[in-house]
CSV table of C-alpha atoms in Angstrom, one decimal:
chain,number,residue,atom,x,y,z
Q,22,MET,CA,44.9,36.4,13.6
Q,23,LYS,CA,48.3,36.4,15.3
Q,24,PHE,CA,49.0,34.5,18.6
Q,25,SER,CA,49.4,37.7,20.6
Q,26,ALA,CA,45.9,38.9,19.5
Q,27,LEU,CA,44.3,35.7,20.5
Q,28,LEU,CA,45.7,35.9,24.0
Q,29,LEU,CA,44.5,39.5,24.5
Q,30,LEU,CA,41.1,38.7,23.1
Q,31,PHE,CA,40.8,35.8,25.6
Q,32,PHE,CA,41.9,38.1,28.4
Q,33,ALA,CA,39.2,40.6,27.3
Q,34,ALA,CA,36.5,37.9,27.4
Q,35,LEU,CA,37.5,37.0,31.0
Q,36,HIS,CA,38.1,40.4,32.4
Q,37,SER,CA,35.8,42.8,30.5
Q,38,ALA,CA,35.9,46.4,31.6
Q,39,HIS,CA,39.1,45.9,33.6
Q,40,ALA,CA,42.2,48.0,33.1
Q,41,LEU,CA,45.3,46.4,31.6
Q,42,PRO,CA,48.7,47.5,32.7
Q,43,GLU,CA,50.5,49.6,30.1
Q,44,ALA,CA,53.5,47.2,30.0
Q,45,GLU,CA,51.2,44.3,29.1
Q,46,ILE,CA,49.6,46.2,26.2
Q,47,GLN,CA,53.1,47.2,25.0
Q,48,ARG,CA,54.3,43.6,25.3
Q,49,TYR,CA,51.5,42.4,23.0
Q,50,ILE,CA,52.3,45.2,20.5
Q,51,ASP,CA,56.0,44.2,20.5
Q,52,GLU,CA,55.1,40.5,20.0
Q,53,ALA,CA,53.0,41.4,17.0
Q,54,ILE,CA,55.7,43.6,15.5
Q,55,LYS,CA,58.2,40.8,16.0
Q,56,ALA,CA,55.9,38.3,14.3
Q,57,GLY,CA,55.6,40.6,11.3
Q,58,GLY,CA,52.1,41.7,12.0
Q,59,GLY,CA,48.8,40.8,13.5
Q,60,GLU,CA,46.0,42.2,15.7
Q,61,VAL,CA,46.2,43.5,19.2
Q,62,ILE,CA,42.6,43.7,20.6
Q,63,ILE,CA,42.1,46.0,23.6
Q,64,PRO,CA,39.2,45.1,25.9
Q,65,PRO,CA,36.8,47.7,27.4
Q,66,GLY,CA,38.0,49.7,30.3
Q,67,VAL,CA,40.1,52.8,31.1
Q,68,HIS,CA,43.7,51.8,30.5
Q,69,LEU,CA,46.2,54.3,31.9
Q,70,ILE,CA,49.2,55.0,29.6
Q,71,GLU,CA,51.9,56.8,31.6
Q,72,HIS,CA,54.9,56.3,29.3
Q,73,GLY,CA,53.3,56.1,25.9
Q,74,LEU,CA,52.8,53.1,23.6
Q,75,VAL,CA,55.6,52.9,21.0
Q,76,LEU,CA,55.3,51.2,17.6
Q,77,LYS,CA,58.7,51.1,15.8
Q,78,ASP,CA,59.2,49.5,12.4
Q,79,ALA,CA,55.7,47.9,12.7
Q,80,LYS,CA,54.3,46.2,9.6
Q,81,LYS,CA,50.7,45.1,9.0
Q,82,LEU,CA,49.7,45.8,12.6
Q,83,ARG,CA,46.1,46.4,13.7
Q,84,ILE,CA,45.3,47.8,17.2
Q,85,ILE,CA,41.5,47.7,17.7
Q,86,GLY,CA,39.1,48.2,20.7
Q,87,LEU,CA,36.2,46.0,21.3
Q,88,ASP,CA,34.0,49.0,21.9
Q,89,ALA,CA,35.0,52.4,20.6
Q,90,GLU,CA,33.3,54.4,23.5
Q,91,GLU,CA,34.2,52.0,26.3
Q,92,THR,CA,37.8,51.1,25.3
Q,93,ILE,CA,39.8,54.1,26.6
Q,94,LEU,CA,43.5,54.7,26.5
Q,95,LYS,CA,44.3,57.6,28.7
Q,96,LEU,CA,47.3,59.8,29.6
Q,97,PRO,CA,47.7,60.8,33.2
Q,98,PRO,CA,47.2,64.5,34.3
Q,99,VAL,CA,49.9,66.7,32.8
Q,100,ALA,CA,52.9,67.7,34.9
Q,101,TYR,CA,53.3,71.5,35.0
Q,102,ALA,CA,53.9,74.6,37.1
Q,103,LEU,CA,53.7,78.3,36.7
Q,104,ALA,CA,56.6,80.6,37.7
Q,105,THR,CA,55.9,83.2,40.3
Q,106,GLY,CA,57.9,86.3,40.0
Q,107,THR,CA,61.0,86.6,37.7
Q,108,THR,CA,63.9,84.2,38.3
Q,109,ALA,CA,67.3,85.4,37.0
Q,110,ALA,CA,69.8,83.4,35.0
Q,111,GLY,CA,72.2,81.7,37.4
Q,112,ALA,CA,69.5,80.8,40.0
Q,113,THR,CA,69.3,77.2,41.2
Q,114,SER,CA,65.6,77.2,42.1
Q,115,ILE,CA,62.4,78.5,40.6
Q,116,PRO,CA,59.5,79.8,42.8
Q,117,VAL,CA,56.3,78.3,41.3
Q,118,SER,CA,52.5,78.0,41.9
Q,119,ALA,CA,50.2,75.2,40.9
Q,120,GLN,CA,53.0,72.7,40.7
Q,121,ARG,CA,51.8,69.2,39.8
Q,122,GLY,CA,53.5,65.9,38.9
Q,123,PHE,CA,57.2,66.9,38.9
Q,124,LYS,CA,59.8,64.4,40.3
Q,125,PRO,CA,63.5,64.5,40.8
Q,126,GLY,CA,65.4,63.7,37.6
Q,127,MET,CA,62.7,65.1,35.3
Q,128,ARG,CA,63.8,67.3,32.5
Q,129,LEU,CA,61.8,70.5,32.5
Q,130,LYS,CA,60.8,72.6,29.5
Q,131,ILE,CA,60.7,76.3,30.5
Q,132,GLU,CA,58.6,78.2,27.9
Q,133,ALA,CA,60.7,81.3,27.8
Q,134,ASP,CA,63.4,82.5,25.3
Q,135,GLY,CA,66.5,80.2,25.3
Q,136,GLU,CA,69.5,79.7,22.9
Q,137,LEU,CA,69.5,80.8,19.3
Q,138,ASP,CA,68.0,78.3,16.8
Q,139,SER,CA,70.3,77.4,14.0
Q,140,PHE,CA,67.4,77.2,11.5
Q,141,THR,CA,65.4,80.3,12.4
Q,142,LYS,CA,68.3,82.4,13.7
Q,143,LYS,CA,66.0,83.5,16.5
Q,144,PRO,CA,65.9,82.5,20.2
Q,145,ARG,CA,64.2,79.2,20.8
Q,146,PRO,CA,60.9,79.7,22.7
Q,147,TYR,CA,62.1,77.4,25.5
Q,148,HIS,CA,65.1,76.3,27.5
Q,149,LEU,CA,65.7,73.1,29.5
Q,150,THR,CA,66.8,72.2,33.0
Q,151,ILE,CA,66.6,69.2,35.4
Q,152,VAL,CA,64.7,68.8,38.6
Q,153,LYS,CA,66.9,68.1,41.7
Q,154,ALA,CA,64.1,68.3,44.3
Q,155,VAL,CA,60.5,69.4,44.6
Q,156,GLU,CA,59.0,71.5,47.4
Q,157,LYS,CA,55.5,72.8,47.6
Q,158,ASN,CA,56.2,76.2,46.0
Q,159,THR,CA,59.8,75.7,44.8
Q,160,ILE,CA,61.6,73.6,42.2
Q,161,GLN,CA,65.2,73.0,43.1
Q,162,LEU,CA,67.4,72.5,40.0
Q,163,ASP,CA,70.5,70.4,39.5
Q,164,ALA,CA,72.4,73.2,37.7
Q,165,PRO,CA,72.1,77.0,37.5
Q,166,LEU,CA,69.7,78.4,34.9
Q,167,LYS,CA,71.3,79.6,31.7
Q,168,PHE,CA,68.4,82.0,30.9
Q,169,PRO,CA,65.9,83.9,33.0
Q,170,VAL,CA,62.4,82.8,33.7
Q,171,PRO,CA,59.8,85.6,33.6
Q,172,ALA,CA,56.8,85.6,35.9
Q,173,ALA,CA,53.9,83.4,34.8
Q,174,THR,CA,56.1,81.3,32.5
Q,175,MET,CA,54.7,77.8,31.9
Q,176,ILE,CA,57.0,75.0,33.0
Q,177,ARG,CA,56.3,71.4,32.0
Q,178,HIS,CA,57.8,68.0,31.5
Q,179,GLU,CA,60.1,68.0,28.5
Q,180,ASP,CA,59.7,64.2,28.0
Q,181,ALA,CA,55.9,64.1,28.3
Q,182,PRO,CA,54.6,61.2,26.2
Q,183,ASN,CA,52.2,60.8,23.4
Q,184,LEU,CA,49.6,58.1,23.8
Q,185,ILE,CA,50.6,56.2,20.7
Q,186,GLU,CA,53.9,57.0,18.9
Q,187,ILE,CA,54.7,55.4,15.5
Q,188,ARG,CA,58.3,55.6,14.4
Q,189,GLY,CA,60.8,54.1,11.9
Q,190,ALA,CA,59.8,52.2,8.7
Q,191,SER,CA,56.3,51.4,9.9
Q,192,GLU,CA,53.8,50.4,7.2
Q,193,GLU,CA,50.1,49.4,7.2
Q,194,VAL,CA,49.4,50.2,10.8
Q,195,ARG,CA,45.7,50.5,11.6
Q,196,ILE,CA,44.2,52.0,14.8
Q,197,GLU,CA,40.5,51.6,15.1
Q,198,LYS,CA,37.6,51.7,17.5
Q,199,LEU,CA,39.4,53.3,20.5
Q,200,THR,CA,38.8,56.3,22.7
Q,201,LEU,CA,42.1,58.1,23.0
Q,202,ASP,CA,42.1,60.6,25.9
Q,203,GLY,CA,44.9,63.1,26.4
Q,204,GLY,CA,44.1,63.6,30.1
Q,205,ARG,CA,43.3,67.3,29.9
Q,206,ALA,CA,40.8,68.2,32.6
Q,207,ASP,CA,38.7,71.3,33.6
Q,208,GLY,CA,41.0,73.8,35.4
Q,209,ASP,CA,44.2,72.8,33.5
Q,210,PRO,CA,46.0,75.9,32.2
Q,211,PRO,CA,46.3,76.3,28.4
Q,212,ILE,CA,49.2,74.1,27.2
Q,213,ARG,CA,50.0,73.6,23.5
Q,214,GLY,CA,51.9,70.3,23.6
Q,215,HIS,CA,53.0,70.5,19.9
Q,216,ALA,CA,54.8,67.1,19.3
Q,217,GLN,CA,54.0,65.9,22.9
Q,218,LEU,CA,50.9,64.9,24.6
Q,219,CYS,CA,49.3,63.9,21.3
Q,220,ALA,CA,46.8,61.1,21.0
Q,221,ILE,CA,48.7,59.7,17.9
Q,222,PHE,CA,52.1,60.9,16.8
Q,223,ALA,CA,53.7,59.3,13.7
Q,224,SER,CA,57.0,60.4,12.2
Q,225,GLY,CA,59.6,59.2,9.7
Q,226,MET,CA,63.1,60.6,9.9
Q,227,TYR,CA,63.6,64.1,8.4
Q,228,ASP,CA,65.6,67.3,8.7
Q,229,TYR,CA,64.3,70.9,8.1
Q,230,GLU,CA,67.0,71.6,5.6
Q,231,LYS,CA,67.8,68.1,4.1
Q,232,GLY,CA,64.2,66.9,4.0
Q,233,PRO,CA,63.4,63.2,4.6
Q,234,THR,CA,66.5,61.4,5.8
Q,235,GLY,CA,64.9,57.9,6.2
Q,236,PRO,CA,61.9,55.9,5.3
Q,237,LYS,CA,58.5,57.6,5.8
Q,238,VAL,CA,55.8,56.0,7.8
Q,239,LYS,CA,53.4,54.7,5.2
Q,240,LYS,CA,49.7,53.6,4.9
Q,241,LEU,CA,48.7,54.5,8.5
Q,242,ARG,CA,45.0,54.3,8.9
Q,243,ILE,CA,43.1,55.8,11.9
Q,244,ALA,CA,39.3,55.1,11.8
Q,245,ARG,CA,36.2,55.2,14.0
Q,246,CYS,CA,38.1,56.5,17.0
Q,247,TYR,CA,37.1,59.1,19.6
Q,248,ILE,CA,40.0,61.5,20.3
Q,249,GLN,CA,39.6,64.0,23.1
Q,250,ASN,CA,41.2,66.2,25.8
Q,251,CYS,CA,44.6,66.5,24.2
Q,252,HIS,CA,47.1,69.2,25.3
Q,253,GLY,CA,48.9,68.4,22.0
Q,254,ARG,CA,47.5,67.4,18.7
Q,255,GLY,CA,44.8,64.8,18.2
Q,256,VAL,CA,46.8,63.2,15.3
Q,257,ALA,CA,50.2,64.5,14.2
Q,258,LEU,CA,51.9,63.2,11.1
Q,259,TYR,CA,55.5,64.1,10.2
Q,260,SER,CA,57.1,62.7,7.1
Q,261,VAL,CA,54.3,60.3,6.5
Q,262,GLU,CA,52.9,59.0,3.1
Q,263,SER,CA,49.5,57.8,2.2
Q,264,ALA,CA,47.9,58.0,5.7
Q,265,GLU,CA,44.1,58.0,6.2
Q,266,ILE,CA,42.1,59.5,9.0
Q,267,ASP,CA,38.5,58.6,8.5
Q,268,GLY,CA,35.3,58.7,10.5
Q,269,CYS,CA,36.8,59.9,13.8
Q,270,THR,CA,35.4,62.3,16.3
Q,271,ILE,CA,38.1,64.7,17.6
Q,272,ARG,CA,37.2,67.2,20.3
Q,273,ASP,CA,38.6,69.5,22.9
Q,274,THR,CA,42.3,69.7,21.7
Q,275,SER,CA,44.5,72.6,22.8
Q,276,ASP,CA,46.5,72.3,19.6
Q,277,GLU,CA,45.5,71.0,16.1
Q,278,ALA,CA,42.9,68.2,15.9
Q,279,ILE,CA,44.7,66.8,12.8
Q,280,ASP,CA,48.2,67.9,11.7
Q,281,PHE,CA,49.7,67.0,8.3
Q,282,ASP,CA,53.2,68.3,9.0
Q,283,HIS,CA,56.7,68.4,7.4
Q,284,PHE,CA,57.0,66.3,4.3
Q,285,THR,CA,53.7,64.5,4.7
Q,286,GLU,CA,52.2,63.7,1.3
Q,287,LYS,CA,49.3,61.9,-0.3
Q,288,SER,CA,47.4,61.6,3.0
Q,289,VAL,CA,43.7,62.1,3.6
Q,290,ALA,CA,41.4,63.3,6.3
Q,291,THR,CA,37.8,62.5,5.5
Q,292,HIS,CA,34.4,62.3,7.2
Q,293,ASN,CA,35.7,63.4,10.6
Q,294,HIS,CA,33.7,65.4,13.2
Q,295,ILE,CA,36.0,68.1,14.8
Q,296,THR,CA,34.8,70.4,17.5
Q,297,ARG,CA,36.3,72.8,20.1
Q,298,SER,CA,39.9,72.5,18.9
Q,299,LEU,CA,42.3,75.4,18.4
Q,300,ILE,CA,42.8,74.4,14.7
Q,301,GLY,CA,40.8,71.8,13.0
Q,302,VAL,CA,43.3,70.6,10.3
Q,303,GLU,CA,46.7,72.1,9.8
Q,304,LEU,CA,48.8,71.4,6.7
Q,305,ASN,CA,52.4,72.6,7.1
Q,306,ASP,CA,54.9,71.6,4.4
Q,307,ALA,CA,52.3,69.0,3.2
Q,308,SER,CA,51.6,68.2,-0.4
Q,309,ASN,CA,49.0,66.4,-2.5
Q,310,CYS,CA,46.8,65.8,0.6
Q,311,LEU,CA,43.0,65.6,0.7
Q,312,VAL,CA,40.8,67.2,3.4
Q,313,ALA,CA,37.2,66.4,2.4
Q,314,GLY,CA,33.8,65.8,3.9
Q,315,ASN,CA,34.8,66.9,7.4
Q,316,GLU,CA,32.6,68.9,9.9
Q,317,PHE,CA,34.2,71.7,11.9
Q,318,LEU,CA,32.2,73.1,14.8
Q,319,THR,CA,33.3,76.0,17.0
Q,320,CYS,CA,37.0,75.6,16.4
Q,321,GLY,CA,39.5,78.5,16.6
Q,322,THR,CA,40.5,78.2,12.9
Q,323,GLY,CA,39.0,75.5,10.6
Q,324,ILE,CA,41.9,74.7,8.2
Q,325,ASN,CA,45.4,76.3,8.2
Q,326,LEU,CA,47.8,75.7,5.3
Q,327,TRP,CA,51.3,77.3,5.7
Q,328,ARG,CA,55.0,76.9,5.0
Q,329,TRP,CA,57.9,76.4,7.3
Q,330,CYS,CA,60.6,74.6,5.3
Q,331,LYS,CA,62.0,76.0,2.0
Q,332,HIS,CA,62.1,72.9,-0.2
Q,333,PRO,CA,60.5,73.3,-3.6
Q,334,GLY,CA,57.2,71.5,-4.2
Q,335,LEU,CA,56.0,71.7,-0.6
Q,336,ASN,CA,52.5,73.1,0.2
Q,337,GLU,CA,51.2,72.3,-3.3
Q,338,GLY,CA,48.4,70.3,-4.8
Q,339,ASN,CA,46.3,70.0,-1.6
Q,340,LEU,CA,42.6,69.6,-2.0
Q,341,ILE,CA,40.2,71.2,0.6
Q,342,VAL,CA,36.7,70.2,-0.6
Q,343,LYS,CA,33.2,69.6,0.6
Q,344,ASN,CA,33.9,70.4,4.2
Q,345,SER,CA,31.4,72.3,6.5
Q,346,PHE,CA,32.5,75.0,9.0
Q,347,ASP,CA,30.2,76.4,11.6
Q,348,ARG,CA,31.1,79.3,14.0
Q,349,THR,CA,34.9,79.3,13.8
Q,350,GLN,CA,36.3,81.9,16.1
Q,351,GLY,CA,38.8,83.0,13.4
Q,352,ASN,CA,39.1,82.3,9.7
Q,353,ALA,CA,37.4,79.2,8.5
Q,354,ILE,CA,40.1,78.5,5.9
Q,355,GLN,CA,43.5,80.3,5.7
Q,356,ILE,CA,46.1,79.8,3.1
Q,357,ALA,CA,49.5,81.4,3.8
Q,358,THR,CA,52.5,82.8,2.0
Q,359,GLY,CA,54.7,80.2,0.3
Q,360,THR,CA,51.9,77.9,-0.9
Q,361,LYS,CA,50.8,77.3,-4.4
Q,362,ALA,CA,48.1,75.6,-6.6
Q,363,ASN,CA,45.9,74.3,-3.8
Q,364,THR,CA,42.2,73.8,-4.5
Q,365,ILE,CA,39.5,75.1,-2.1
Q,366,ALA,CA,36.1,74.0,-3.5
Q,367,GLN,CA,32.5,73.3,-2.5
Q,368,ASN,CA,33.0,74.0,1.1
Q,369,GLU,CA,30.2,75.4,3.2
Q,370,ILE,CA,31.2,78.1,5.7
Q,371,THR,CA,28.7,79.6,8.2
Q,372,ALA,CA,29.3,82.4,10.7
Q,373,SER,CA,33.1,82.5,10.8
Q,374,GLY,CA,34.4,84.9,13.4
Q,375,LYS,CA,36.7,86.5,10.9
Q,376,ASN,CA,37.0,85.8,7.2
Q,377,GLY,CA,35.5,82.8,5.4
Q,378,ILE,CA,38.6,82.2,3.2
Q,379,ILE,CA,41.8,84.2,3.4
Q,380,LEU,CA,44.3,83.7,0.6
Q,381,SER,CA,48.0,84.2,0.2
Q,382,GLY,CA,50.6,82.4,-1.9
Q,383,GLU,CA,50.1,81.9,-5.6
Q,384,ALA,CA,47.7,80.3,-8.0
Q,385,GLN,CA,45.2,78.9,-5.5
Q,386,ILE,CA,42.0,77.6,-7.1
Q,387,VAL,CA,38.8,78.7,-5.3
Q,388,LYS,CA,35.4,77.7,-6.6
Q,389,ALA,CA,31.8,76.9,-5.6
Q,390,ASN,CA,32.2,77.6,-1.9
Q,391,LYS,CA,29.1,78.7,0.0
Q,392,ILE,CA,30.0,81.4,2.5
Q,393,THR,CA,27.4,83.1,4.8
Q,394,ALA,CA,27.4,85.5,7.7
Q,395,SER,CA,31.2,86.0,7.9
Q,396,GLY,CA,32.4,88.3,10.7
Q,397,MET,CA,34.7,90.0,8.1
Q,398,LYS,CA,34.9,89.2,4.4
Q,399,PRO,CA,33.7,86.0,2.7
Q,400,ILE,CA,37.0,85.9,0.7
Q,401,LEU,CA,40.1,88.1,1.5
Q,402,ILE,CA,43.1,88.1,-0.9
Q,403,GLN,CA,46.2,89.2,1.0
Q,404,GLU,CA,48.7,88.5,-1.9
Q,405,GLY,CA,49.1,86.6,-5.2
Q,406,ASN,CA,47.0,85.9,-8.2
Q,407,HIS,CA,44.4,83.2,-7.9
Q,408,ASP,CA,41.7,81.5,-9.9
Q,409,ILE,CA,38.5,82.4,-8.1
Q,410,SER,CA,35.1,81.5,-9.4
Q,411,GLU,CA,32.3,81.8,-6.7
């Protein structure tokens, strides 16, 4: 066990159930990374994480709680506002309601059409500005708006953190026996944080058109954790190889509970219990991944596999097997255009709000699934030729 871990374990023994400052936890993590690896042991308590813990180029690092239910890392309440009325381009203030958490100097993400995206050739669904001053029902800006802000537009912090962010050439990072709380509370508006406000966000370097441009994060393992109340994803993996998410409970996420995203490969999600999440598991430009033995209860969609980038070989060879789905609001399993040769087998689907399995793409293998009481069809083929034996 490394020196940093011994110190923190000693602190835990003396101060059980007391919160640690975020800077202190980050310092122990940095010491372990500098030492080439080791353990950082978090004591019981609710530890507020305002800026996000960052693991960069970490090797053989284990972050573990002494008690999975009592050791809680938690984000603060999300900063947001809703626009009241329409504000025209050129304005230097925005009338708002329900403003919370904004401070001068913050960058704001306004979730309304902005400049054209060079990849999609469509307007980006947001534009940015900076807070000059905050009043009760008005946000003063440091420069005129470049684009209008329609009434009821969501405005939030552009640099909102993830609880734990893993970057660079990280390998063999293990996160275990923690409760990771995204800070979402009753009464919060619906916010889909995407790559922000996640419990765990891991990413190697990549480009939509060029593909991976640097080392992938490798051999990340997340086990025996409770992940809850996230405005973003529970776990989001971008350009990651050979990750494992096993034996976790993930609940009440506004976005995906588990996301295998651009250029993630050979990763597995097994034996997780996922409930009340918008999407249980999403695979987007992911290949040769395994989603097996998970339970999905009252999610919007169970599993969603789809394509964004155009590189050959993406969205192929994924295995979706032996999962159970109960009362999804939409489709239990949906496979989109641009995917190929994925296997959906031995899943049990009960009372899906829409279809049990909906298929597009080409050459999907569908066999031995048990589908009962679907709101629409047990299996719906939208396009392509597939190997189906039910």
